Amino acid sequence: MVPFPRSPGRVLRFCLLLLWFGASASAAPTLSEARWRALRTAADPARLYTLLYALPKGGDLHNHLAGSNLPEWLYACGTDPARNGGDVFYVRARFASPPGAIDPAQRFATIRRYQYEALPPADRAEFVPLAELTPAERQIWLDGLRLDQPGEGRKEFFNVIWARFIPLWRNPVVRLELLAENLKAYGAEGMVYLETQFDLNGLADNDGAPIAPEAALPALRALLARPDVVASGVTPRFQVTVLRFAPDAEDKLAEAFAWVDAHRDLWVAINMAGIEEDGFGYPLRFLEKFRELRARYPEIKLSIHAGEMDGPDHHIRDTLLLGATRIGHGVNLLKDPDTLLLLQGGERAYVEVNLISNRLLQYTPDLSRHPFPEFLRTGVPCGLNTDDRGMWDSNLTDEYYTAVTLFNLSWVELTGLARSSLRHGFLEAETKEKLLADYENRLARFESRLAEGTPTEALDRLAAATRPVTYGYARRNWGLAFPAAP
Ligand SMILES: [Zn+2]
């Protein structure tokens, strides 16, 4: 016990002492910026990548699960009966007509057995079972599901890639297996929360009979309780996403409200995605509908894609008016200064930044001109996310590596990203507090590992204990390949 002092000077010193004790007991030890700079100077690209892979991370808040599957995972599930419920997939890989005469989305497109069996014999002749593709055909199939070539951009992404694999995604066993695969891969790179755009709509059994979302729910709950999935360490929560340009988008929005309201333990928000332009997908189209639905349901959080556009507009402002508290992308925010001012220094909305997506879909082909550092350093709450990482052939570490190398993030900026992502997740408060507390503990341990010995020794130690995994994006753009080829 500390005896209480009697003279005023002693009282002041005593209070300062207590403050000091209090501060040192509650604040997490922080790596100094000087040490972070020394580590960066000592690290070659592979060591820096390894450090960022091992870095404790928070959540990925902007993620489309259907677009997050590495083509190799799709292949593995598509060819393993134990992971696809005994279905068989066929690929249109051998063509009767010249390649130019076939819609690109139909080249190396995948269908399910029931669809194959319904084809006329002449059409069937163009298809090969996925497992029987030649090595060269398999490579074309894999590459056809990612943006890996110069010149592939928005058109390839929106009009071609999705159409090629959606039948695989309608298989309920495959869909759940891919969710598990994502959780494990994200857990391996230090992430603890995935708020993904994922639902149980559009499923069909191996005979093509539709499966109602409610009927698929027990299998989802069983998957989330599976020991290997729990061991990933990643807490998943879901959003229902409505395609904003669809003629019946208002009806879909009403269905989304009903679903989320009835399944609030797993589904935490509604999103709207798809092209904002062209006269159909603009935000204000939905204002009346949102107001009508808000009058019927207790609060449902909204994260809505907005400002994923080339030119200036007021879509982000209009999306705030819809009630969104998270904005997906926000690429053109700097072109709407009034809305930028509204978001700076406040908690009105969080911007979900997706650097690699914005580059590959050519919204910011030169990432050094991306507005992210302006958001980060002028007080717009924001964080890094993966969007459709399967199609970019990348992971969350690639986003961090991009930000650190292009924008020279300080240690406080870098580690604040994870904290901020957890704070802005839509998950229930109790779990959020736990994840935030865990994050501070994990970060403190990580910092003490980085602080020990010379910078080179610390990096060597970390490299010996970390097994990073990279995909094609890191290889193509930075020459980084983990695990290293034997
Ligand atoms: Zn998105």
mmCIF file with all atom_site columns, C-alpha atoms and ligand atoms in Angstrom, residues 62-64 157 197 271-274 305 308 328-329 352 354 357 386-388 392, ligand 1:
data_model
loop_
_atom_site.group_PDB
_atom_site.id
_atom_site.type_symbol
_atom_site.label_atom_id
_atom_site.label_alt_id
_atom_site.label_comp_id
_atom_site.label_asym_id
_atom_site.label_entity_id
_atom_site.label_seq_id
_atom_site.pdbx_PDB_ins_code
_atom_site.Cartn_x
_atom_site.Cartn_y
_atom_site.Cartn_z
_atom_site.occupancy
_atom_site.B_iso_or_equiv
_atom_site.pdbx_formal_charge
_atom_site.auth_seq_id
_atom_site.auth_comp_id
_atom_site.auth_asym_id
_atom_site.auth_atom_id
_atom_site.pdbx_PDB_model_num
ATOM   1  C  CA . HIS A 1 62  ? -14.815 -5.519  -47.668 1.00 0.00 ? 62  HIS A CA 1
ATOM   2  C  CA . ASN A 1 63  ? -14.765 -8.992  -49.087 1.00 0.00 ? 63  ASN A CA 1
ATOM   3  C  CA . HIS A 1 64  ? -16.936 -10.807 -51.597 1.00 0.00 ? 64  HIS A CA 1
ATOM   4  C  CA . PHE A 1 157 ? -13.869 -8.928  -64.451 1.00 0.00 ? 157 PHE A CA 1
ATOM   5  C  CA . GLN A 1 197 ? -20.503 -10.653 -48.426 1.00 0.00 ? 197 GLN A CA 1
ATOM   6  C  CA . ASN A 1 271 ? -24.451 -4.153  -48.813 1.00 0.00 ? 271 ASN A CA 1
ATOM   7  C  CA . MET A 1 272 ? -25.183 -2.942  -52.316 1.00 0.00 ? 272 MET A CA 1
ATOM   8  C  CA . ALA A 1 273 ? -22.740 -3.692  -55.105 1.00 0.00 ? 273 ALA A CA 1
ATOM   9  C  CA . GLY A 1 274 ? -22.512 -3.476  -58.857 1.00 0.00 ? 274 GLY A CA 1
ATOM   10 C  CA . HIS A 1 305 ? -20.207 0.409   -52.393 1.00 0.00 ? 305 HIS A CA 1
ATOM   11 C  CA . GLU A 1 308 ? -16.007 3.288   -57.257 1.00 0.00 ? 308 GLU A CA 1
ATOM   12 C  CA . GLY A 1 328 ? -16.982 0.527   -50.037 1.00 0.00 ? 328 GLY A CA 1
ATOM   13 C  CA . HIS A 1 329 ? -14.059 1.956   -52.058 1.00 0.00 ? 329 HIS A CA 1
ATOM   14 C  CA . GLU A 1 352 ? -13.213 0.391   -46.940 1.00 0.00 ? 352 GLU A CA 1
ATOM   15 C  CA . ASN A 1 354 ? -9.233  -1.887  -51.679 1.00 0.00 ? 354 ASN A CA 1
ATOM   16 C  CA . SER A 1 357 ? -8.833  -4.051  -56.717 1.00 0.00 ? 357 SER A CA 1
ATOM   17 C  CA . THR A 1 386 ? -9.214  -7.468  -50.257 1.00 0.00 ? 386 THR A CA 1
ATOM   18 C  CA . ASP A 1 387 ? -12.516 -7.169  -52.197 1.00 0.00 ? 387 ASP A CA 1
ATOM   19 C  CA . ASP A 1 388 ? -12.206 -10.083 -54.710 1.00 0.00 ? 388 ASP A CA 1
ATOM   20 C  CA . TRP A 1 392 ? -6.524  -10.634 -58.049 1.00 0.00 ? 392 TRP A CA 1
HETATM 21 ZN ZN . ZN  B 2 .   ? -16.654 -4.828  -53.454 1.00 0.00 ? 1   ZN  B ZN 1
#
